Amino acid sequence: MRRLVMWDIDYTLLRGGGVAGNAWKAAFTAVTGQQWRHMPILGGRTDLDICAEVFDVHGVTDCTPERFFATYAERVHADRHLFAEHGSLMPGVRDVLAGLAAHPHVVQTLVTGNIAPVARLKVAAFGLGGVFDAEVGGYGTEDHVRATLVRRSRERAEAKYGEPFEAVVVGDTVADVAGALANDAVAVGVATGSTRAGDLRAAGAHHVLTDLSDTSSVVRLLGGLDRVG
């Protein structure tokens, strides 16, 4: 069976260096006229969910998420060069992505809490845009619950390619693990963010990695090659 490897972005593939966060705050003030007063917990959440909390805390009732996200995407686009200047790829990422791309039974995509335009800008800033089939990904405007993104991504992949996929979710938070388990996907936790390896295991991750630096082992694991031969 073909494998669909669903990558989280922030602290799994890369660190954005605060660029998106600064753009979010600037966009919020631009569309609401209010000063930023509250930073929610971000890890593992979708942008739609974060936006709902931010609007609620600030008492915003006259702005839609769609209007805010359009301005936010424009701000990120204007500052996109800063991702590579202030951020970085996580260890081993480039080699693992290339290693998986060499296996025709593997499709790689993005399942991320980011809205789609920002997701594209983040990976493109590090020259990774061509690695992912972004068309079948799951993005942060689709639902408040991350598990829905996983389900829709697999549905898109199976509709596009005309065959079933075994899904693998790779992420650094408990929410990534939960989204995988809710969809009978393989959950691979990577302890490169703020969530400890033990917490990823306790959440039910099938595999927990310190990082992605052991290229051959990670490619075999994510590509399902350990079961071959």
PDB file of C-alpha atoms in Angstrom:
ATOM      1  CA  MET A   1       0.000   0.000   0.000  1.00  0.00           C
ATOM      2  CA  ARG A   2       1.204   3.508  -0.781  1.00  0.00           C
ATOM      3  CA  ARG A   3       2.153   5.795   2.099  1.00  0.00           C
ATOM      4  CA  LEU A   4       0.958   9.330   2.661  1.00  0.00           C
ATOM      5  CA  VAL A   5       3.412  11.089   4.973  1.00  0.00           C
ATOM      6  CA  MET A   6       1.691  14.094   6.537  1.00  0.00           C
ATOM      7  CA  TRP A   7       4.131  16.669   7.874  1.00  0.00           C
ATOM      8  CA  ASP A   8       3.442  19.231  10.540  1.00  0.00           C
ATOM      9  CA  ILE A   9       5.487  22.382   9.914  1.00  0.00           C
ATOM     10  CA  ASP A  10       6.357  24.376  13.021  1.00  0.00           C
ATOM     11  CA  TYR A  11       9.040  22.758  15.178  1.00  0.00           C
ATOM     12  CA  THR A  12       8.754  19.561  13.137  1.00  0.00           C
ATOM     13  CA  LEU A  13      10.174  20.765   9.831  1.00  0.00           C
ATOM     14  CA  LEU A  14      11.374  24.223  10.790  1.00  0.00           C
ATOM     15  CA  ARG A  15      11.497  27.163  13.160  1.00  0.00           C
ATOM     16  CA  GLY A  16       9.973  30.303  11.706  1.00  0.00           C
ATOM     17  CA  GLY A  17      11.888  32.745  13.867  1.00  0.00           C
ATOM     18  CA  GLY A  18       8.777  34.580  15.030  1.00  0.00           C
ATOM     19  CA  VAL A  19       7.986  35.939  11.572  1.00  0.00           C
ATOM     20  CA  ALA A  20       4.448  34.562  11.380  1.00  0.00           C
ATOM     21  CA  GLY A  21       3.687  35.577  14.964  1.00  0.00           C
ATOM     22  CA  ASN A  22       4.701  39.168  14.290  1.00  0.00           C
ATOM     23  CA  ALA A  23       2.642  39.198  11.107  1.00  0.00           C
ATOM     24  CA  TRP A  24      -0.356  37.828  13.008  1.00  0.00           C
ATOM     25  CA  LYS A  25      -0.199  40.655  15.558  1.00  0.00           C
ATOM     26  CA  ALA A  26       0.241  43.328  12.890  1.00  0.00           C
ATOM     27  CA  ALA A  27      -2.656  41.929  10.849  1.00  0.00           C
ATOM     28  CA  PHE A  28      -4.885  41.803  13.925  1.00  0.00           C
ATOM     29  CA  THR A  29      -4.336  45.489  14.659  1.00  0.00           C
ATOM     30  CA  ALA A  30      -4.768  46.386  10.993  1.00  0.00           C
ATOM     31  CA  VAL A  31      -8.171  44.718  10.643  1.00  0.00           C
ATOM     32  CA  THR A  32      -9.609  45.425  14.112  1.00  0.00           C
ATOM     33  CA  GLY A  33      -7.971  48.701  15.123  1.00  0.00           C
ATOM     34  CA  GLN A  34      -7.134  47.149  18.499  1.00  0.00           C
ATOM     35  CA  GLN A  35      -3.754  46.722  20.113  1.00  0.00           C
ATOM     36  CA  TRP A  36      -2.637  43.159  20.712  1.00  0.00           C
ATOM     37  CA  ARG A  37      -3.149  42.122  24.350  1.00  0.00           C
ATOM     38  CA  HIS A  38      -3.155  38.327  24.491  1.00  0.00           C
ATOM     39  CA  MET A  39      -0.910  35.569  23.130  1.00  0.00           C
ATOM     40  CA  PRO A  40      -2.700  32.200  23.164  1.00  0.00           C
ATOM     41  CA  ILE A  41      -1.017  28.821  23.388  1.00  0.00           C
ATOM     42  CA  LEU A  42      -0.199  27.940  19.793  1.00  0.00           C
ATOM     43  CA  GLY A  43       1.328  24.440  19.723  1.00  0.00           C
ATOM     44  CA  GLY A  44      -0.714  21.865  17.829  1.00  0.00           C
ATOM     45  CA  ARG A  45      -3.700  24.143  17.230  1.00  0.00           C
ATOM     46  CA  THR A  46      -5.246  25.240  13.956  1.00  0.00           C
ATOM     47  CA  ASP A  47      -5.229  28.893  12.956  1.00  0.00           C
ATOM     48  CA  LEU A  48      -9.035  28.835  12.882  1.00  0.00           C
ATOM     49  CA  ASP A  49      -9.101  27.738  16.519  1.00  0.00           C
ATOM     50  CA  ILE A  50      -6.482  30.314  17.540  1.00  0.00           C
ATOM     51  CA  CYS A  51      -8.357  33.064  15.710  1.00  0.00           C
ATOM     52  CA  ALA A  52     -11.570  32.244  17.564  1.00  0.00           C
ATOM     53  CA  GLU A  53      -9.794  32.572  20.908  1.00  0.00           C
ATOM     54  CA  VAL A  54      -8.058  35.814  19.952  1.00  0.00           C
ATOM     55  CA  PHE A  55     -11.297  37.398  18.753  1.00  0.00           C
ATOM     56  CA  ASP A  56     -13.115  36.272  21.904  1.00  0.00           C
ATOM     57  CA  VAL A  57     -10.460  37.585  24.309  1.00  0.00           C
ATOM     58  CA  HIS A  58     -10.306  40.942  22.537  1.00  0.00           C
ATOM     59  CA  GLY A  59     -14.075  41.213  22.163  1.00  0.00           C
ATOM     60  CA  VAL A  60     -13.951  41.316  18.367  1.00  0.00           C
ATOM     61  CA  THR A  61     -17.402  40.829  16.837  1.00  0.00           C
ATOM     62  CA  ASP A  62     -17.187  42.778  13.572  1.00  0.00           C
ATOM     63  CA  CYS A  63     -14.459  40.841  11.740  1.00  0.00           C
ATOM     64  CA  THR A  64     -14.586  37.444  10.083  1.00  0.00           C
ATOM     65  CA  PRO A  65     -11.740  34.927  10.170  1.00  0.00           C
ATOM     66  CA  GLU A  66     -11.636  35.088   6.367  1.00  0.00           C
ATOM     67  CA  ARG A  67     -10.979  38.832   6.393  1.00  0.00           C
ATOM     68  CA  PHE A  68      -8.317  38.492   9.062  1.00  0.00           C
ATOM     69  CA  PHE A  69      -6.572  35.584   7.327  1.00  0.00           C
ATOM     70  CA  ALA A  70      -6.401  37.505   4.041  1.00  0.00           C
ATOM     71  CA  THR A  71      -4.569  40.373   5.739  1.00  0.00           C
ATOM     72  CA  TYR A  72      -2.389  37.986   7.720  1.00  0.00           C
ATOM     73  CA  ALA A  73      -1.325  36.156   4.556  1.00  0.00           C
ATOM     74  CA  GLU A  74      -0.428  39.468   2.921  1.00  0.00           C
ATOM     75  CA  ARG A  75       1.759  40.417   5.887  1.00  0.00           C
ATOM     76  CA  VAL A  76       3.548  37.079   5.871  1.00  0.00           C
ATOM     77  CA  HIS A  77       4.111  37.328   2.125  1.00  0.00           C
ATOM     78  CA  ALA A  78       5.690  40.753   2.554  1.00  0.00           C
ATOM     79  CA  ASP A  79       8.047  39.387   5.247  1.00  0.00           C
ATOM     80  CA  ARG A  80       8.673  35.965   3.693  1.00  0.00           C
ATOM     81  CA  HIS A  81      12.409  36.625   3.255  1.00  0.00           C
ATOM     82  CA  LEU A  82      12.735  36.801   7.042  1.00  0.00           C
ATOM     83  CA  PHE A  83      11.948  33.116   7.545  1.00  0.00           C
ATOM     84  CA  ALA A  84      15.347  32.038   6.247  1.00  0.00           C
ATOM     85  CA  GLU A  85      17.072  34.947   8.009  1.00  0.00           C
ATOM     86  CA  HIS A  86      15.600  34.401  11.467  1.00  0.00           C
ATOM     87  CA  GLY A  87      14.457  30.776  11.332  1.00  0.00           C
ATOM     88  CA  SER A  88      16.036  27.442  10.470  1.00  0.00           C
ATOM     89  CA  LEU A  89      15.278  23.897   9.409  1.00  0.00           C
ATOM     90  CA  MET A  90      15.154  21.311  12.155  1.00  0.00           C
ATOM     91  CA  PRO A  91      17.992  18.721  12.187  1.00  0.00           C
ATOM     92  CA  GLY A  92      17.915  16.197   9.350  1.00  0.00           C
ATOM     93  CA  VAL A  93      14.832  17.552   7.629  1.00  0.00           C
ATOM     94  CA  ARG A  94      16.249  18.236   4.182  1.00  0.00           C
ATOM     95  CA  ASP A  95      17.907  14.817   3.879  1.00  0.00           C
ATOM     96  CA  VAL A  96      14.855  12.923   5.135  1.00  0.00           C
ATOM     97  CA  LEU A  97      12.524  14.707   2.721  1.00  0.00           C
ATOM     98  CA  ALA A  98      14.878  13.949  -0.158  1.00  0.00           C
ATOM     99  CA  GLY A  99      15.227  10.338   0.941  1.00  0.00           C
ATOM    100  CA  LEU A 100      11.467   9.808   1.022  1.00  0.00           C
ATOM    101  CA  ALA A 101      11.037  11.565  -2.332  1.00  0.00           C
ATOM    102  CA  ALA A 102      13.216   8.859  -3.902  1.00  0.00           C
ATOM    103  CA  HIS A 103      10.575   6.205  -3.123  1.00  0.00           C
ATOM    104  CA  PRO A 104       7.691   6.247  -5.622  1.00  0.00           C
ATOM    105  CA  HIS A 105       5.253   4.636  -3.197  1.00  0.00           C
ATOM    106  CA  VAL A 106       5.522   7.644  -0.846  1.00  0.00           C
ATOM    107  CA  VAL A 107       3.564  10.882  -1.208  1.00  0.00           C
ATOM    108  CA  GLN A 108       4.529  13.703   1.143  1.00  0.00           C
ATOM    109  CA  THR A 109       2.160  16.502   2.062  1.00  0.00           C
ATOM    110  CA  LEU A 110       1.522  19.107   4.761  1.00  0.00           C
ATOM    111  CA  VAL A 111      -1.046  18.701   7.521  1.00  0.00           C
ATOM    112  CA  THR A 112      -0.606  21.823   9.552  1.00  0.00           C
ATOM    113  CA  GLY A 113      -2.454  24.304  11.709  1.00  0.00           C
ATOM    114  CA  ASN A 114      -1.181  27.054   9.390  1.00  0.00           C
ATOM    115  CA  ILE A 115      -3.461  28.517   6.754  1.00  0.00           C
ATOM    116  CA  ALA A 116      -2.468  27.251   3.310  1.00  0.00           C
ATOM    117  CA  PRO A 117      -0.787  30.442   1.978  1.00  0.00           C
ATOM    118  CA  VAL A 118       1.416  30.730   5.067  1.00  0.00           C
ATOM    119  CA  ALA A 119       2.254  27.019   4.985  1.00  0.00           C
ATOM    120  CA  ARG A 120       3.458  27.402   1.400  1.00  0.00           C
ATOM    121  CA  LEU A 121       5.525  30.485   2.225  1.00  0.00           C
ATOM    122  CA  LYS A 122       7.232  28.808   5.177  1.00  0.00           C
ATOM    123  CA  VAL A 123       8.421  25.731   3.303  1.00  0.00           C
ATOM    124  CA  ALA A 124       9.258  27.714   0.164  1.00  0.00           C
ATOM    125  CA  ALA A 125      11.540  29.981   2.196  1.00  0.00           C
ATOM    126  CA  PHE A 126      13.814  26.976   2.713  1.00  0.00           C
ATOM    127  CA  GLY A 127      13.538  25.650  -0.842  1.00  0.00           C
ATOM    128  CA  LEU A 128      11.206  22.803   0.080  1.00  0.00           C
ATOM    129  CA  GLY A 129       8.077  23.756  -1.824  1.00  0.00           C
ATOM    130  CA  GLY A 130       8.524  21.142  -4.533  1.00  0.00           C
ATOM    131  CA  VAL A 131       8.758  18.245  -2.101  1.00  0.00           C
ATOM    132  CA  PHE A 132       5.117  18.251  -1.014  1.00  0.00           C
ATOM    133  CA  ASP A 133       1.885  17.555  -2.844  1.00  0.00           C
ATOM    134  CA  ALA A 134       0.268  20.597  -1.262  1.00  0.00           C
ATOM    135  CA  GLU A 135      -2.965  19.933  -3.156  1.00  0.00           C
ATOM    136  CA  VAL A 136      -3.821  16.999  -0.892  1.00  0.00           C
ATOM    137  CA  GLY A 137      -2.758  18.648   2.366  1.00  0.00           C
ATOM    138  CA  GLY A 138      -4.804  19.721   5.371  1.00  0.00           C
ATOM    139  CA  TYR A 139      -4.708  23.332   6.574  1.00  0.00           C
ATOM    140  CA  GLY A 140      -5.697  25.507   9.485  1.00  0.00           C
ATOM    141  CA  THR A 141      -8.801  27.127   8.005  1.00  0.00           C
ATOM    142  CA  GLU A 142     -10.602  23.814   7.614  1.00  0.00           C
ATOM    143  CA  ASP A 143     -11.607  23.032  11.180  1.00  0.00           C
ATOM    144  CA  HIS A 144     -10.917  23.787  14.823  1.00  0.00           C
ATOM    145  CA  VAL A 145      -9.966  20.132  15.376  1.00  0.00           C
ATOM    146  CA  ARG A 146      -6.712  18.840  13.932  1.00  0.00           C
ATOM    147  CA  ALA A 147      -8.025  15.324  13.390  1.00  0.00           C
ATOM    148  CA  THR A 148     -10.340  16.672  10.688  1.00  0.00           C
ATOM    149  CA  LEU A 149      -7.317  17.920   8.748  1.00  0.00           C
ATOM    150  CA  VAL A 150      -5.795  14.447   8.776  1.00  0.00           C
ATOM    151  CA  ARG A 151      -9.018  12.851   7.550  1.00  0.00           C
ATOM    152  CA  ARG A 152      -9.512  15.340   4.744  1.00  0.00           C
ATOM    153  CA  SER A 153      -5.912  15.054   3.603  1.00  0.00           C
ATOM    154  CA  ARG A 154      -6.174  11.298   3.252  1.00  0.00           C
ATOM    155  CA  GLU A 155      -9.499  11.654   1.409  1.00  0.00           C
ATOM    156  CA  ARG A 156      -7.960  14.123  -1.028  1.00  0.00           C
ATOM    157  CA  ALA A 157      -4.972  11.883  -1.662  1.00  0.00           C
ATOM    158  CA  GLU A 158      -7.107   8.822  -2.300  1.00  0.00           C
ATOM    159  CA  ALA A 159      -9.397  10.780  -4.628  1.00  0.00           C
ATOM    160  CA  LYS A 160      -6.461  12.241  -6.558  1.00  0.00           C
ATOM    161  CA  TYR A 161      -4.392   9.072  -6.887  1.00  0.00           C
ATOM    162  CA  GLY A 162      -7.267   6.612  -7.101  1.00  0.00           C
ATOM    163  CA  GLU A 163      -5.963   4.192  -4.504  1.00  0.00           C
ATOM    164  CA  PRO A 164      -5.891   3.752  -0.716  1.00  0.00           C
ATOM    165  CA  PHE A 165      -3.082   5.150   1.394  1.00  0.00           C
ATOM    166  CA  GLU A 166      -1.594   4.220   4.711  1.00  0.00           C
ATOM    167  CA  ALA A 167      -1.254   7.560   6.495  1.00  0.00           C
ATOM    168  CA  VAL A 168       1.672   8.596   8.685  1.00  0.00           C
ATOM    169  CA  VAL A 169       1.456  11.793  10.731  1.00  0.00           C
ATOM    170  CA  VAL A 170       4.729  13.391  11.802  1.00  0.00           C
ATOM    171  CA  GLY A 171       4.515  16.153  14.400  1.00  0.00           C
ATOM    172  CA  ASP A 172       5.926  17.583  17.591  1.00  0.00           C
ATOM    173  CA  THR A 173       2.788  17.947  19.721  1.00  0.00           C
ATOM    174  CA  VAL A 174       0.226  15.805  21.498  1.00  0.00           C
ATOM    175  CA  ALA A 175      -2.382  17.251  19.116  1.00  0.00           C
ATOM    176  CA  ASP A 176      -0.510  15.773  16.143  1.00  0.00           C
ATOM    177  CA  VAL A 177      -0.523  12.381  17.841  1.00  0.00           C
ATOM    178  CA  ALA A 178      -4.217  12.634  18.676  1.00  0.00           C
ATOM    179  CA  GLY A 179      -5.063  13.602  15.108  1.00  0.00           C
ATOM    180  CA  ALA A 180      -3.242  10.543  13.813  1.00  0.00           C
ATOM    181  CA  LEU A 181      -4.833   8.128  16.290  1.00  0.00           C
ATOM    182  CA  ALA A 182      -8.318   9.445  15.540  1.00  0.00           C
ATOM    183  CA  ASN A 183      -7.804   8.442  11.902  1.00  0.00           C
ATOM    184  CA  ASP A 184      -6.037   5.087  12.355  1.00  0.00           C
ATOM    185  CA  ALA A 185      -2.838   6.670  11.078  1.00  0.00           C
ATOM    186  CA  VAL A 186       0.689   5.929  12.250  1.00  0.00           C
ATOM    187  CA  ALA A 187       1.653   8.593  14.794  1.00  0.00           C
ATOM    188  CA  VAL A 188       5.317   9.633  14.774  1.00  0.00           C
ATOM    189  CA  GLY A 189       6.223  12.144  17.455  1.00  0.00           C
ATOM    190  CA  VAL A 190       9.358  14.246  17.078  1.00  0.00           C
ATOM    191  CA  ALA A 191      10.610  15.859  20.294  1.00  0.00           C
ATOM    192  CA  THR A 192      12.022  18.964  18.606  1.00  0.00           C
ATOM    193  CA  GLY A 193       9.401  21.346  19.974  1.00  0.00           C
ATOM    194  CA  SER A 194       8.299  22.100  23.518  1.00  0.00           C
ATOM    195  CA  THR A 195       6.626  18.705  24.074  1.00  0.00           C
ATOM    196  CA  ARG A 196       8.845  16.149  25.755  1.00  0.00           C
ATOM    197  CA  ALA A 197       9.424  12.700  24.314  1.00  0.00           C
ATOM    198  CA  GLY A 198       7.746  11.089  27.333  1.00  0.00           C
ATOM    199  CA  ASP A 199       4.608  13.134  26.798  1.00  0.00           C
ATOM    200  CA  LEU A 200       4.456  12.123  23.142  1.00  0.00           C
ATOM    201  CA  ARG A 201       4.727   8.482  24.180  1.00  0.00           C
ATOM    202  CA  ALA A 202       2.071   8.905  26.854  1.00  0.00           C
ATOM    203  CA  ALA A 203      -0.246  10.406  24.239  1.00  0.00           C
ATOM    204  CA  GLY A 204       0.001   7.154  22.291  1.00  0.00           C
ATOM    205  CA  ALA A 205       2.578   7.889  19.593  1.00  0.00           C
ATOM    206  CA  HIS A 206       3.611   4.694  17.834  1.00  0.00           C
ATOM    207  CA  HIS A 207       7.159   6.007  17.439  1.00  0.00           C
ATOM    208  CA  VAL A 208       8.985   8.879  19.142  1.00  0.00           C
ATOM    209  CA  LEU A 209      12.153  10.389  17.704  1.00  0.00           C
ATOM    210  CA  THR A 210      14.574  12.825  19.313  1.00  0.00           C
ATOM    211  CA  ASP A 211      14.980  14.486  15.915  1.00  0.00           C
ATOM    212  CA  LEU A 212      15.297  13.502  12.248  1.00  0.00           C
ATOM    213  CA  SER A 213      19.081  13.462  12.038  1.00  0.00           C
ATOM    214  CA  ASP A 214      19.444   9.671  11.540  1.00  0.00           C
ATOM    215  CA  THR A 215      18.448   9.920   7.891  1.00  0.00           C
ATOM    216  CA  SER A 216      18.438   6.288   6.821  1.00  0.00           C
ATOM    217  CA  SER A 217      16.541   5.076   9.895  1.00  0.00           C
ATOM    218  CA  VAL A 218      13.940   7.829   9.657  1.00  0.00           C
ATOM    219  CA  VAL A 219      13.391   7.298   5.936  1.00  0.00           C
ATOM    220  CA  ARG A 220      12.912   3.577   6.510  1.00  0.00           C
ATOM    221  CA  LEU A 221      10.480   4.218   9.355  1.00  0.00           C
ATOM    222  CA  LEU A 222       8.357   6.873   7.629  1.00  0.00           C
ATOM    223  CA  GLY A 223       8.399   5.070   4.298  1.00  0.00           C
ATOM    224  CA  GLY A 224       7.364   1.742   5.818  1.00  0.00           C
ATOM    225  CA  LEU A 225      10.601   0.202   4.549  1.00  0.00           C
ATOM    226  CA  ASP A 226      11.383  -1.535   7.842  1.00  0.00           C
ATOM    227  CA  ARG A 227       8.670  -4.030   6.950  1.00  0.00           C
ATOM    228  CA  VAL A 228      10.277  -4.893   3.623  1.00  0.00           C
ATOM    229  CA  GLY A 229      12.834  -7.672   3.207  1.00  0.00           C
TER     230      GLY A 229
END
